[in-house]
Short mmCIF file of C-alpha atoms and ligand atoms in Angstrom, two decimals:
data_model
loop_
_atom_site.label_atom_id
_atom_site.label_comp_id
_atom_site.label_asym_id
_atom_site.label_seq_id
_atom_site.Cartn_x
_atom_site.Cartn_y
_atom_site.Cartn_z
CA UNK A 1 31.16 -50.90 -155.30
CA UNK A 2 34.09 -49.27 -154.28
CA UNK A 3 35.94 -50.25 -151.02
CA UNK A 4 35.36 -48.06 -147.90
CA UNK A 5 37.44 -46.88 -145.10
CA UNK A 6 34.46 -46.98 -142.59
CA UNK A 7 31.07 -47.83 -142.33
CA UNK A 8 28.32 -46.79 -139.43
CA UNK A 9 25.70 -48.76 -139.25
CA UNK A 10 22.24 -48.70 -137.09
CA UNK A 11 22.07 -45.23 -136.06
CA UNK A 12 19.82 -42.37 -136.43
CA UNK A 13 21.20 -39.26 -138.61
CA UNK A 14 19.93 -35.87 -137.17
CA UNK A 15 19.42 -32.63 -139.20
CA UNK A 16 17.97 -30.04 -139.30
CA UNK A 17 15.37 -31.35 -140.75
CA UNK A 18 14.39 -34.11 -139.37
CA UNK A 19 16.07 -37.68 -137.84
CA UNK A 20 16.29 -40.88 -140.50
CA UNK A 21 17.63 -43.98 -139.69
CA UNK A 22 20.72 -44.78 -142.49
CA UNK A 23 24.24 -45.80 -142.78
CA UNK A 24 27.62 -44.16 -143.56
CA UNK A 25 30.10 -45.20 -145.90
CA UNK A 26 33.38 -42.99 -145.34
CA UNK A 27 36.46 -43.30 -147.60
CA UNK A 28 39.23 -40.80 -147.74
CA UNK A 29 38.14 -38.11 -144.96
CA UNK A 30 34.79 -37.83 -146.71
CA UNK A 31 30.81 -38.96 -146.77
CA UNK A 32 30.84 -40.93 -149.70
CA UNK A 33 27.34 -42.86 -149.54
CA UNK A 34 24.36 -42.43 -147.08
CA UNK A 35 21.88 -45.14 -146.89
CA UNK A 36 20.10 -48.78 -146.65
CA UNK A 37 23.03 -50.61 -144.28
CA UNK A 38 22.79 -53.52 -147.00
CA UNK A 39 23.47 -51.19 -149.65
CA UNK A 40 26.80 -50.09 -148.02
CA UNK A 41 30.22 -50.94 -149.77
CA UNK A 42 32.77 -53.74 -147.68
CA UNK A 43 34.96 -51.73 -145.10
CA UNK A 44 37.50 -51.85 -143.20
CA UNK A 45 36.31 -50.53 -140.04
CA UNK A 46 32.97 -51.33 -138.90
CA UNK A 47 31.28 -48.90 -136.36
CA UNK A 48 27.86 -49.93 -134.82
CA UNK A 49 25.91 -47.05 -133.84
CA UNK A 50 22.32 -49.11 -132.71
CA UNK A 51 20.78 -47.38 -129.87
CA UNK A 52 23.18 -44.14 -130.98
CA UNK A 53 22.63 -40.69 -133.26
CA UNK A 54 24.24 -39.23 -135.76
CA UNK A 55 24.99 -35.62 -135.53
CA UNK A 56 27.45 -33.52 -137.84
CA UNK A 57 30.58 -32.08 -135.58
CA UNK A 58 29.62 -29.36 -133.86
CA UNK A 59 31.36 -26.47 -135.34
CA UNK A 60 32.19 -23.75 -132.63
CA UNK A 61 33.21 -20.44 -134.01
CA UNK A 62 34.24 -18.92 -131.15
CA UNK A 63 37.64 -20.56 -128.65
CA UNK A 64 40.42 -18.66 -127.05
CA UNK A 65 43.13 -21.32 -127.15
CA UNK A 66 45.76 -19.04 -125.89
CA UNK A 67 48.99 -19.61 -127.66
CA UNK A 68 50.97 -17.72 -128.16
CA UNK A 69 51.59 -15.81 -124.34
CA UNK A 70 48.68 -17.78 -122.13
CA UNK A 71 49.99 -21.48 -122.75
CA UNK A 72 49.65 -21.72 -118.86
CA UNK A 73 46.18 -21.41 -119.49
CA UNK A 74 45.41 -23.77 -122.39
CA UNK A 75 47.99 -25.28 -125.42
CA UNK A 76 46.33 -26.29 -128.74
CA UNK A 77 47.03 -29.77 -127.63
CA UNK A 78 44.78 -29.66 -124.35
CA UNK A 79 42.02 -27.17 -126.17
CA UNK A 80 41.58 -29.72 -129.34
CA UNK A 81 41.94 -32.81 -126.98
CA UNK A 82 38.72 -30.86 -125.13
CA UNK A 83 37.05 -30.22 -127.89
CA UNK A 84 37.26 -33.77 -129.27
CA UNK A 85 35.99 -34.89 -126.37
CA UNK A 86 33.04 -32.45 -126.74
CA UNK A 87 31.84 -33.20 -129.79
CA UNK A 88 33.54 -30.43 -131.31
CA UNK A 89 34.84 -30.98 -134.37
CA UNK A 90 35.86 -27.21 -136.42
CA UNK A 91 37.22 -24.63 -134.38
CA UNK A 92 38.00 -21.10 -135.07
CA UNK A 93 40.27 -19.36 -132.45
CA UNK A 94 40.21 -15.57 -131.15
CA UNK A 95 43.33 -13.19 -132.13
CA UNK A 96 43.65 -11.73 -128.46
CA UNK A 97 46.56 -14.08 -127.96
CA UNK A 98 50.29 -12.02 -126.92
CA UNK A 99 51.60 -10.87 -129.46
CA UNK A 100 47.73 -10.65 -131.03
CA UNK A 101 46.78 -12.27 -134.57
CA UNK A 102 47.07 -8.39 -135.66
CA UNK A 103 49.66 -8.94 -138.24
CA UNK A 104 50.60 -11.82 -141.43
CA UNK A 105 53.76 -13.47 -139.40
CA UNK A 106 51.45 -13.44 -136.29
CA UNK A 107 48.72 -15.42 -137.99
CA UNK A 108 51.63 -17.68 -140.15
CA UNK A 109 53.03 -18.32 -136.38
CA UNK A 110 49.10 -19.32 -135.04
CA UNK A 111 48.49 -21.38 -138.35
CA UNK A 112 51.93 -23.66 -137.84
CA UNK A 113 51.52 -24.10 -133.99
CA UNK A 114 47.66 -25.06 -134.48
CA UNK A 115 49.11 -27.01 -137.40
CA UNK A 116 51.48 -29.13 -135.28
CA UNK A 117 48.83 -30.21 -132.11
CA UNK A 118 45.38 -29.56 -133.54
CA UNK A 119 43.36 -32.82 -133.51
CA UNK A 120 40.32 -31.18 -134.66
CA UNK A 121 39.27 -29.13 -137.67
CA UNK A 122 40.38 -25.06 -137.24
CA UNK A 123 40.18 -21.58 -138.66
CA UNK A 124 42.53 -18.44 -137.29
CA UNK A 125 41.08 -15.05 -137.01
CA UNK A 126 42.54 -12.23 -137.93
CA UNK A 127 42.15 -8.88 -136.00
CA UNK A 128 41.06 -5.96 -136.80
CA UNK A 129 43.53 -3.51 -134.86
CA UNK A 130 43.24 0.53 -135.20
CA UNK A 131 46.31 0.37 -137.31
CA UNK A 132 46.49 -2.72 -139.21
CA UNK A 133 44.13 -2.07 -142.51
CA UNK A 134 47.11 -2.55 -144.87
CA UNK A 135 47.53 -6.39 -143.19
CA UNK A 136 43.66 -7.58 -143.45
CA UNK A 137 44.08 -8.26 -147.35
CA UNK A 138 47.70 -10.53 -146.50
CA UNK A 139 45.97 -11.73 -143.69
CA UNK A 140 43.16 -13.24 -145.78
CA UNK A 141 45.50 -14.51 -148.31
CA UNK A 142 47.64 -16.50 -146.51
CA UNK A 143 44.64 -18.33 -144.53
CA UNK A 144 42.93 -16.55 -142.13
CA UNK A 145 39.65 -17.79 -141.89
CA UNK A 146 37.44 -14.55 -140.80
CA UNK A 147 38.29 -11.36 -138.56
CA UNK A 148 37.22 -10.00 -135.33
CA UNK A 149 36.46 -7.08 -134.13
CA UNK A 150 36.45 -5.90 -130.59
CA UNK A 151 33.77 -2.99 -130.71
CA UNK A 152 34.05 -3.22 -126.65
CA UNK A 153 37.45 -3.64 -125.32
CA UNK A 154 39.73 -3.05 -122.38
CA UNK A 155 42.52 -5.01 -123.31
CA UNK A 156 45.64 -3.05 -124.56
CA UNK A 157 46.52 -6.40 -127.09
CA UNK A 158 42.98 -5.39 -129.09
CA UNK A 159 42.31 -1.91 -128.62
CA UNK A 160 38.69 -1.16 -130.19
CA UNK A 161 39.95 1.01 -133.36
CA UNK A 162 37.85 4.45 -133.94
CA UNK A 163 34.70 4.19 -135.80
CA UNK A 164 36.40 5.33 -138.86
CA UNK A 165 39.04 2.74 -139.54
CA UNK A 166 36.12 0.28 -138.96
CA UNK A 167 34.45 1.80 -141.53
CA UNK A 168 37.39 1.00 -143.72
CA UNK A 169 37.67 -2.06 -142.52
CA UNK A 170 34.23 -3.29 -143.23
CA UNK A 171 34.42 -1.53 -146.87
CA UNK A 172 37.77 -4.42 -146.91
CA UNK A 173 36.00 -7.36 -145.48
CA UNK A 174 33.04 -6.89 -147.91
CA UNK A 175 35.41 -6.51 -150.95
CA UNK A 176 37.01 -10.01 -149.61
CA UNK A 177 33.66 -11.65 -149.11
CA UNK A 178 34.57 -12.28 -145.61
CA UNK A 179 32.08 -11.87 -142.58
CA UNK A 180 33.31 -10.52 -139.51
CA UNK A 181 32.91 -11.58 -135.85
CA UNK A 182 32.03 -8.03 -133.88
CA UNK A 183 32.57 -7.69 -129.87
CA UNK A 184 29.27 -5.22 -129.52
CA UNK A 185 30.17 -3.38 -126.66
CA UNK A 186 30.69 0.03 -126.55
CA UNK A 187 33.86 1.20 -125.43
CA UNK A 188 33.20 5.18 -123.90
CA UNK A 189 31.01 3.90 -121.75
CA UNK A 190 33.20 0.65 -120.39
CA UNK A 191 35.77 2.98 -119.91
CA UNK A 192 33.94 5.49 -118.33
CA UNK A 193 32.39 3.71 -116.30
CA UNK A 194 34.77 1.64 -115.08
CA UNK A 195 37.26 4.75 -113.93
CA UNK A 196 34.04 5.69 -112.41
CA UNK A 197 33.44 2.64 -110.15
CA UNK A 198 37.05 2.10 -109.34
CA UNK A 199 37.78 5.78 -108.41
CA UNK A 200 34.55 5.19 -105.83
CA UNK A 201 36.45 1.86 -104.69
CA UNK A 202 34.28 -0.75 -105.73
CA UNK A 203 35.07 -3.85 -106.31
CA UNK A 204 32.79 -6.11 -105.70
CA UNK A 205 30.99 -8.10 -108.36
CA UNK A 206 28.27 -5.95 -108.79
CA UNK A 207 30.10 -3.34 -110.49
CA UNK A 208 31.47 -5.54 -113.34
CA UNK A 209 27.54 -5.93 -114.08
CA UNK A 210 27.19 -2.04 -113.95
CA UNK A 211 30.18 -1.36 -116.09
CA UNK A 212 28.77 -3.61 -118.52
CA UNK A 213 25.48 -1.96 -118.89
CA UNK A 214 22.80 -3.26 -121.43
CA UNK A 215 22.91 0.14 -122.95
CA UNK A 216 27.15 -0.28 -123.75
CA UNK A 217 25.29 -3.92 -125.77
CA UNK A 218 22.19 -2.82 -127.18
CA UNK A 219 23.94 0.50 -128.92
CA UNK A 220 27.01 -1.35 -130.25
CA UNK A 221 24.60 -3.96 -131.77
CA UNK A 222 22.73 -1.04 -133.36
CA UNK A 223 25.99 1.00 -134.77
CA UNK A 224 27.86 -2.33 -135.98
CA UNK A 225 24.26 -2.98 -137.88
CA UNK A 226 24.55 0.53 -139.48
CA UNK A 227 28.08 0.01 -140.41
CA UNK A 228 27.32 -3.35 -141.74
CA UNK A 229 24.42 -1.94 -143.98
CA UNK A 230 26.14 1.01 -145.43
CA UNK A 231 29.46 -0.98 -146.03
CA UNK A 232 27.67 -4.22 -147.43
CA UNK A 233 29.94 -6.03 -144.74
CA UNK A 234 28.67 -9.61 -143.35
CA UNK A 235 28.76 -9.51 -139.70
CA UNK A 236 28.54 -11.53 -136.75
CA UNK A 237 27.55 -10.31 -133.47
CA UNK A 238 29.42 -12.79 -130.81
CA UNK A 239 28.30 -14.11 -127.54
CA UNK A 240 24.56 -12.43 -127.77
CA UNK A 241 23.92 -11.90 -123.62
CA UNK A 242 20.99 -9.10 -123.22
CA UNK A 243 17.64 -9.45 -124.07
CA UNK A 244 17.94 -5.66 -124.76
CA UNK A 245 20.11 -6.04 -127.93
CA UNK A 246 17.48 -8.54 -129.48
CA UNK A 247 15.12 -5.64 -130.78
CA UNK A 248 18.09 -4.26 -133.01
CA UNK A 249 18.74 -7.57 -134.00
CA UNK A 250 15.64 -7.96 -135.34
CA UNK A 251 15.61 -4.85 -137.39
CA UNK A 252 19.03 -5.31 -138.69
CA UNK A 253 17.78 -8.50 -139.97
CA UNK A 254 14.77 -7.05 -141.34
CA UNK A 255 16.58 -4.58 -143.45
CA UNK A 256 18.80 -7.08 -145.03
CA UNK A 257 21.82 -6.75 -143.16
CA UNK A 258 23.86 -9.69 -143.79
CA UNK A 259 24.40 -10.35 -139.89
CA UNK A 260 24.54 -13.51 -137.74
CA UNK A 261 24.25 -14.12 -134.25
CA UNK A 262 25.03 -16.28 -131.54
CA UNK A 263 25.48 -16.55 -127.98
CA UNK A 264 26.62 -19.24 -125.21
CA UNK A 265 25.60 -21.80 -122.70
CA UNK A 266 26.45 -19.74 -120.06
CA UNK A 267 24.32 -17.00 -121.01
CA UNK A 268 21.33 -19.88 -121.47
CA UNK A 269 21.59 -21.61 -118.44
CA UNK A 270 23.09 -19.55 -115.88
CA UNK A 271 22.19 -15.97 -114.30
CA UNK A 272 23.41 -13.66 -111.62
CA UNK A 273 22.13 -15.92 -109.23
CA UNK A 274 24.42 -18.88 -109.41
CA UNK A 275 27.14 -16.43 -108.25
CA UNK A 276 25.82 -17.50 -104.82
CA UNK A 277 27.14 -21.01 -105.73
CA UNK A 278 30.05 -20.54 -107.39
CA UNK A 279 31.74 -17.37 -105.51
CA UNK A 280 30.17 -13.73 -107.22
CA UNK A 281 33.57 -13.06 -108.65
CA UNK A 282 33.80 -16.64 -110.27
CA UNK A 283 30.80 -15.69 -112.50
CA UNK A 284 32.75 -12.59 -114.15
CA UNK A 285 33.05 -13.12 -118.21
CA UNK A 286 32.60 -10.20 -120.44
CA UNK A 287 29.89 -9.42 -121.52
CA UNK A 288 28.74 -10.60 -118.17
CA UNK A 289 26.05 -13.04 -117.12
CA UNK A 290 22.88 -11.29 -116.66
CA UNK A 291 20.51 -10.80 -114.02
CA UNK A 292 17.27 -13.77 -114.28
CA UNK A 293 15.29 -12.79 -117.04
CA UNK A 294 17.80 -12.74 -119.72
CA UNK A 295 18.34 -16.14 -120.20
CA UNK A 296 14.89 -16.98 -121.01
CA UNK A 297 14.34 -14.61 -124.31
CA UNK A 298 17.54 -15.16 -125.62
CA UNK A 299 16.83 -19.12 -125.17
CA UNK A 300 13.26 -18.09 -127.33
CA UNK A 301 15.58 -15.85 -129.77
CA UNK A 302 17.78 -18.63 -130.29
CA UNK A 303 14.60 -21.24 -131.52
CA UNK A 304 12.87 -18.50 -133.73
CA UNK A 305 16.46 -17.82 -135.10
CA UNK A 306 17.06 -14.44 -134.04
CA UNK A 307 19.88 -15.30 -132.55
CA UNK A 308 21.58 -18.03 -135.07
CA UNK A 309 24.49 -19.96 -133.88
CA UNK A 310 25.88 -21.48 -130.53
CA UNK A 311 29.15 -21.17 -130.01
CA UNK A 312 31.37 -21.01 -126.71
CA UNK A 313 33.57 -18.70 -126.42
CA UNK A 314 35.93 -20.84 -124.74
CA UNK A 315 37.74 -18.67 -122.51
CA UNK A 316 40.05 -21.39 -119.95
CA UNK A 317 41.71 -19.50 -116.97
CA UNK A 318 43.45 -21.20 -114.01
CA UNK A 319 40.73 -21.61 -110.63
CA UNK A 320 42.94 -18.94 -109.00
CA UNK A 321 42.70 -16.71 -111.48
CA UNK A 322 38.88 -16.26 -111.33
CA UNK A 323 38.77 -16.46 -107.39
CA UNK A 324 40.55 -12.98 -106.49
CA UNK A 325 39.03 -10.73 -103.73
CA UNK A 326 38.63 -7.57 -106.36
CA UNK A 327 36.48 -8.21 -109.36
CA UNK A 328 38.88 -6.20 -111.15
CA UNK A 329 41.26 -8.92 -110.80
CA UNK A 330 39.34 -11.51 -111.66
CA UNK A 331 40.02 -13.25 -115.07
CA UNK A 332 36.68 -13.08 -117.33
CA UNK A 333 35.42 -16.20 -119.43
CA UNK A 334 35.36 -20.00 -118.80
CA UNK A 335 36.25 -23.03 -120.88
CA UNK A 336 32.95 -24.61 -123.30
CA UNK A 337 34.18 -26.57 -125.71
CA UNK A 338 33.76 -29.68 -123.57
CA UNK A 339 30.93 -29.07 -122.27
CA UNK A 340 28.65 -27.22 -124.48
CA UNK A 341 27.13 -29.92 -126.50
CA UNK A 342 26.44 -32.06 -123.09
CA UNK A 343 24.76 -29.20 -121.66
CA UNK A 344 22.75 -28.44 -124.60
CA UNK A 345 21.99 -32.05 -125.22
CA UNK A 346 20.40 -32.39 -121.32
CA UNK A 347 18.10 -29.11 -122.69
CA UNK A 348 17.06 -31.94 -125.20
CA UNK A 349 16.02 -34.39 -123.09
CA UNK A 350 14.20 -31.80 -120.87
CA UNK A 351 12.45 -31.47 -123.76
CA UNK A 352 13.27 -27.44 -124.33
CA UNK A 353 14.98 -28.09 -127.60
CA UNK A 354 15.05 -31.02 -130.47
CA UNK A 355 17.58 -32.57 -131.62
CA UNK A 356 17.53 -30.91 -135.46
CA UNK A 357 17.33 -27.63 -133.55
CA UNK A 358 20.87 -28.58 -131.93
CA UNK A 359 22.36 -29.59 -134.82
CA UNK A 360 20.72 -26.29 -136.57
CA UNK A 361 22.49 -23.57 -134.17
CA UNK A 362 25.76 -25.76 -133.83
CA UNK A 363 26.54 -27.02 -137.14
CA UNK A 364 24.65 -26.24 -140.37
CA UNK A 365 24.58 -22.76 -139.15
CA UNK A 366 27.83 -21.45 -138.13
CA UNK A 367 29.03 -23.79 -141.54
CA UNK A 368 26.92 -21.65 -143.47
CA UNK A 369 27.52 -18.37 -142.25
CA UNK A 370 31.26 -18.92 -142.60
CA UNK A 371 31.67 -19.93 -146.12
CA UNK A 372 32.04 -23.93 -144.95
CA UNK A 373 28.45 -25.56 -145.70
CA UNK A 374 27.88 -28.05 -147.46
CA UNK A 375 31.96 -29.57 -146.75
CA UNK A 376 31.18 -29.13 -142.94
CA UNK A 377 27.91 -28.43 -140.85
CA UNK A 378 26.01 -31.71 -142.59
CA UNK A 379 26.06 -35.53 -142.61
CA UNK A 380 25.40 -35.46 -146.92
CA UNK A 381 27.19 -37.39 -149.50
CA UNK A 382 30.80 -35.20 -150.39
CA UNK A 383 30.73 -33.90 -147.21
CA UNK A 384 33.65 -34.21 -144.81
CA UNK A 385 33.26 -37.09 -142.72
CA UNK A 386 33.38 -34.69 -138.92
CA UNK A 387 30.87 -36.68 -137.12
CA UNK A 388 29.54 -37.61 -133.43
CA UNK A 389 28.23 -40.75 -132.48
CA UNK A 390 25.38 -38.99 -129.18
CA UNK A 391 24.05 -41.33 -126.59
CA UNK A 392 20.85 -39.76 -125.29
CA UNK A 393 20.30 -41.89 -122.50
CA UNK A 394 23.72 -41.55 -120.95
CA UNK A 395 24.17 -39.52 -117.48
CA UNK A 396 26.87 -37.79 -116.03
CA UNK A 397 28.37 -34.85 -114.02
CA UNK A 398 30.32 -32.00 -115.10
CA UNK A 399 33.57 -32.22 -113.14
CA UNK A 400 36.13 -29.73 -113.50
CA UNK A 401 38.88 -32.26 -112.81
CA UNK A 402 37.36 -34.24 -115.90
CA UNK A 403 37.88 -31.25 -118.13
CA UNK A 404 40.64 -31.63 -120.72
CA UNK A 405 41.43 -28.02 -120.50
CA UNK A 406 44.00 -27.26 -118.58
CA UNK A 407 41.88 -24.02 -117.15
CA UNK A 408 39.48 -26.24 -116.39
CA UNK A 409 37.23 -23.27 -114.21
CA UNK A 410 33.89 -24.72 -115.32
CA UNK A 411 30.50 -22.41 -114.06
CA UNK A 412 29.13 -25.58 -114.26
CA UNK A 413 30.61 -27.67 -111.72
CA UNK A 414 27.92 -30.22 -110.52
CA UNK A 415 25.29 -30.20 -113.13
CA UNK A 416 23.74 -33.46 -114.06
CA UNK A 417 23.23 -34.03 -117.89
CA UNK A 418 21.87 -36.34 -119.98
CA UNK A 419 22.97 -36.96 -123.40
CA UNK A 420 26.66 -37.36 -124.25
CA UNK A 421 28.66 -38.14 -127.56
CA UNK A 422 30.36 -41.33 -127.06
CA UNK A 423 32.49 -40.75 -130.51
CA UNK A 424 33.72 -37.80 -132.67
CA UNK A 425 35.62 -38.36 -135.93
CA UNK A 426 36.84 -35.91 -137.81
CA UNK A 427 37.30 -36.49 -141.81
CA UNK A 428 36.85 -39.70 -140.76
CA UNK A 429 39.28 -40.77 -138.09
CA UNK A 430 38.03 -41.32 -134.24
CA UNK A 431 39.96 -38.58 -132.69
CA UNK A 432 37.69 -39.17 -129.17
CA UNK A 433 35.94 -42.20 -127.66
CA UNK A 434 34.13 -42.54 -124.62
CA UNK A 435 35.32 -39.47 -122.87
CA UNK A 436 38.93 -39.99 -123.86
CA UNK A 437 41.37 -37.97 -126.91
CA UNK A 438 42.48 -40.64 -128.98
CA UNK A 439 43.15 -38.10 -132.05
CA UNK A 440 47.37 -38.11 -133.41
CA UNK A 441 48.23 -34.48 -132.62
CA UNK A 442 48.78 -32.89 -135.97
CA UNK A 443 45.53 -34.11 -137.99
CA UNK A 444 43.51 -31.21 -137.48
CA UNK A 445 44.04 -28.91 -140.68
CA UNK A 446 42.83 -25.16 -141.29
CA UNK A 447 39.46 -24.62 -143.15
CA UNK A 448 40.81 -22.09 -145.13
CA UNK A 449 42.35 -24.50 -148.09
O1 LIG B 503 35.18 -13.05 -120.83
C1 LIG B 503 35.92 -12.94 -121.78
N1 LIG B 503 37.07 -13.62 -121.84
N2 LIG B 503 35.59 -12.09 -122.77
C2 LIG B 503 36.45 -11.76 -123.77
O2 LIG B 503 36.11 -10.96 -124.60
C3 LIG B 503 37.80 -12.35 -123.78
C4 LIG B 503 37.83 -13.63 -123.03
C5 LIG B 503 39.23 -14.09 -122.74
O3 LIG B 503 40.07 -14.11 -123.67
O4 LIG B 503 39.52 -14.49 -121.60
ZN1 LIG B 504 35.65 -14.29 -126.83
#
């Protein structure tokens, strides 16, 4: 038998499937034997999982980690150390960075810097800007791991681009074979409405909700599934936060359009009504939090597999940022890769979820819809040895001032969970244990070989 790097022994390996109770022989980054624990090769390193499970890294397709232009907010260095911590083990960060991931030296710059501090797994997006067709074929060749589209923007770094360059764009993307990560909001009416509510001075938190209507969702979902159909483009529809848009989910799906889903913790746990608690303004992120009544279906969607894949979009901003007197001012988004898997892993042991559905929507999932599965996403012989050791019965509290992020502005300050990973290793080395980053900046490599 050949000689291992590491062996786990005496824990219970979770898929989607089901939960067995094996070993794991690791040598060179990789799964190389799942088992008996007596049938395991000798090792160098001997981890003892009894009491523990198993879970493949979570792979979280959506992160903001700011550099270049916001490193005040978040470096690759805190955001991976985070992650780590989280259980995260793959991450694939957004292109609204300053200058954006728009162009081939912009993405070269992302890949190096992520290159240099990463201690987890990564993929760069590219983006899909109204005048950048001629750089989505470079930007696929020299590594970029997907695209993304904001169908629903504001900001001037990611202008939506007219319907007909997306067109083009999506006749590109389904010539390379790659899927692309869609912002469903529609743009007229964010605009218009906005001037609208600004011009009648409003600025309270309320109008954010207004601007963002369910309508501006529910008809970008329904055009982007059109495009996606006629161009034979894969597609997925990020952060999923209206019960509205589910319908024209489900009817994209049923007419063979090649498009995945997912949406957030903070659209699952949390509605308009913990702005009370946390300041109104605090609870901004776009597309917003919904009134109560949202957060049930989508939780349903995501179990029947409407909506596919949880991811964070990990948004850090500074506590002052998000606590301005004009919701205008207020910075949108807050930080998840830390905390999603602890959150999700309490809905576990309330007994909402199982454990194989976890790993479903935040591993095998988002690994298969991006081209990654069966290297990441699984615990299976060949695979890439990413990881989490998960102690069900631990308890703690979400503290911002625990956060590795250095936005730390966590919604969910307070909360009580139970069910933590203990460990994460990615392609085999420990790169967090028991709460702390012990990964060697540098280790984390992009997906894209
Ligand atoms: O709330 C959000 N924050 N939504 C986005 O689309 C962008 C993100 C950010 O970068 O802060
Ligand atoms: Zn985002």
């Amino acid at each position: 038998m050949t000689q291992a790097d590491t062996i786990i022994t005496g824990g219970k390996l979770v898929s989607p499937e089901g939960i067995v109770e094996a070993a794991i022989a690791i040598a060179g980054g990789r799964i190389t034997r799942i088992g008996p624990a007596e049938e395991m090769p000798p090792a160098a390193e001997h981890i003892d999982a009894s009491g523990l499970h198993v879970l493949p890294g979570a792979i979280d397709v959506h992160v903001h980690f700011r550099e270049p232009g916001f490193s005040h907010k978040e470096t690759w260095t805190s955001a991976t150390q985070a992650a780590a911590v989280g259980g995260v083990t793959t991450v694939f960060d957004m292109p609204n960075t300053n200058p954006p991931t728009s162009t081939v030296d912009a993405l070269r710059w992302k890949l190096d810097n992520a290159g240099r501090q990463a201690i987890v797994d990564f993929g760069i997006y590219g983006n899909i800007a109204p005048d950048n067709l001629a750089e989505l074929r470079p930007m696929a060749e020299a590594g970029a791991v997907s695209f993304k589209l904001y169908m629903g923007s504001e900001n001037p770094l990611v202008p939506c681009p007219p319907d007909g360059a997306i067109l083009d764009a999506f006749a590109l993307l389904a010539e390379l074979g790659l899927r692309c990560t869609v912002h469903t909001e529609n743009t007229p009416i964010l605009e218009w409405r906005g001037a609208r509510l600004r011009a009648a001075g409003r600025t309270d938190a309320a109008a954010h909700l207004e601007q963002h209507a369910d309508v501006a969702a529910a008809e970008a979902v329904s055009r982007v599934g059109i495009f996606a159909e006629w161009t034979g483009c894969k597609i997925h529809i990020a952060h999923e936060n209206s019960r509205y848009s589910l319908p024209h989910i489900r009817f994209a799906k049923a007419r063979g359009v090649d498009m995945t889903v997912e949406t957030c913790p903070h659209y699952l746990l949390l509605t308009t009504d913990d702005g009370a608690r946390l300041g109104e303004n605090f609870l901004r992120v776009k597309p917003p939090v919904r009134e109560p009544g949202h957060s049930g279906p989508l939780f349903d969607a995501l179990l029947d597999g409407t909506i596919d894949i949880l991811s964070t979009d990990h948004a850090p901003h500074l506590p002052a940022e998000k606590r301005r007197a004009s919701i205008w001012d207020c910075a949108p988004g807050f930080p998840g890769v830390e905390t999603s898997m602890v959150l999700m892993l309490t809905e576990v042991s309330r007994g909402r979820m199982t454990l194989s559905d976890y790993v479903r929507m935040a591993s095998a999932k988002p690994a298969k819809a991006f081209g990654l599965y069966p290297r990441k996403g699984v615990l299976a012989e060949g695979a890439d040895a990413d990881i989490v050791l998960v102690d069900m019965e631990k308890r703690g509290t979400i503290r911002a001032e625990n956060l590795h992020s250095i936005g730390n502005a966590t919604p969910f300050e307070g909360f009580a969970v139970q069910g933590m990973p203990v460990r994460t290793l990615v392609r085999g080395r420990t790169v967090a244990l028991d709460g702390r980053p012990t990964g060697t900046p540098g280790w984390g490599r992009n997906v894209v070989a």
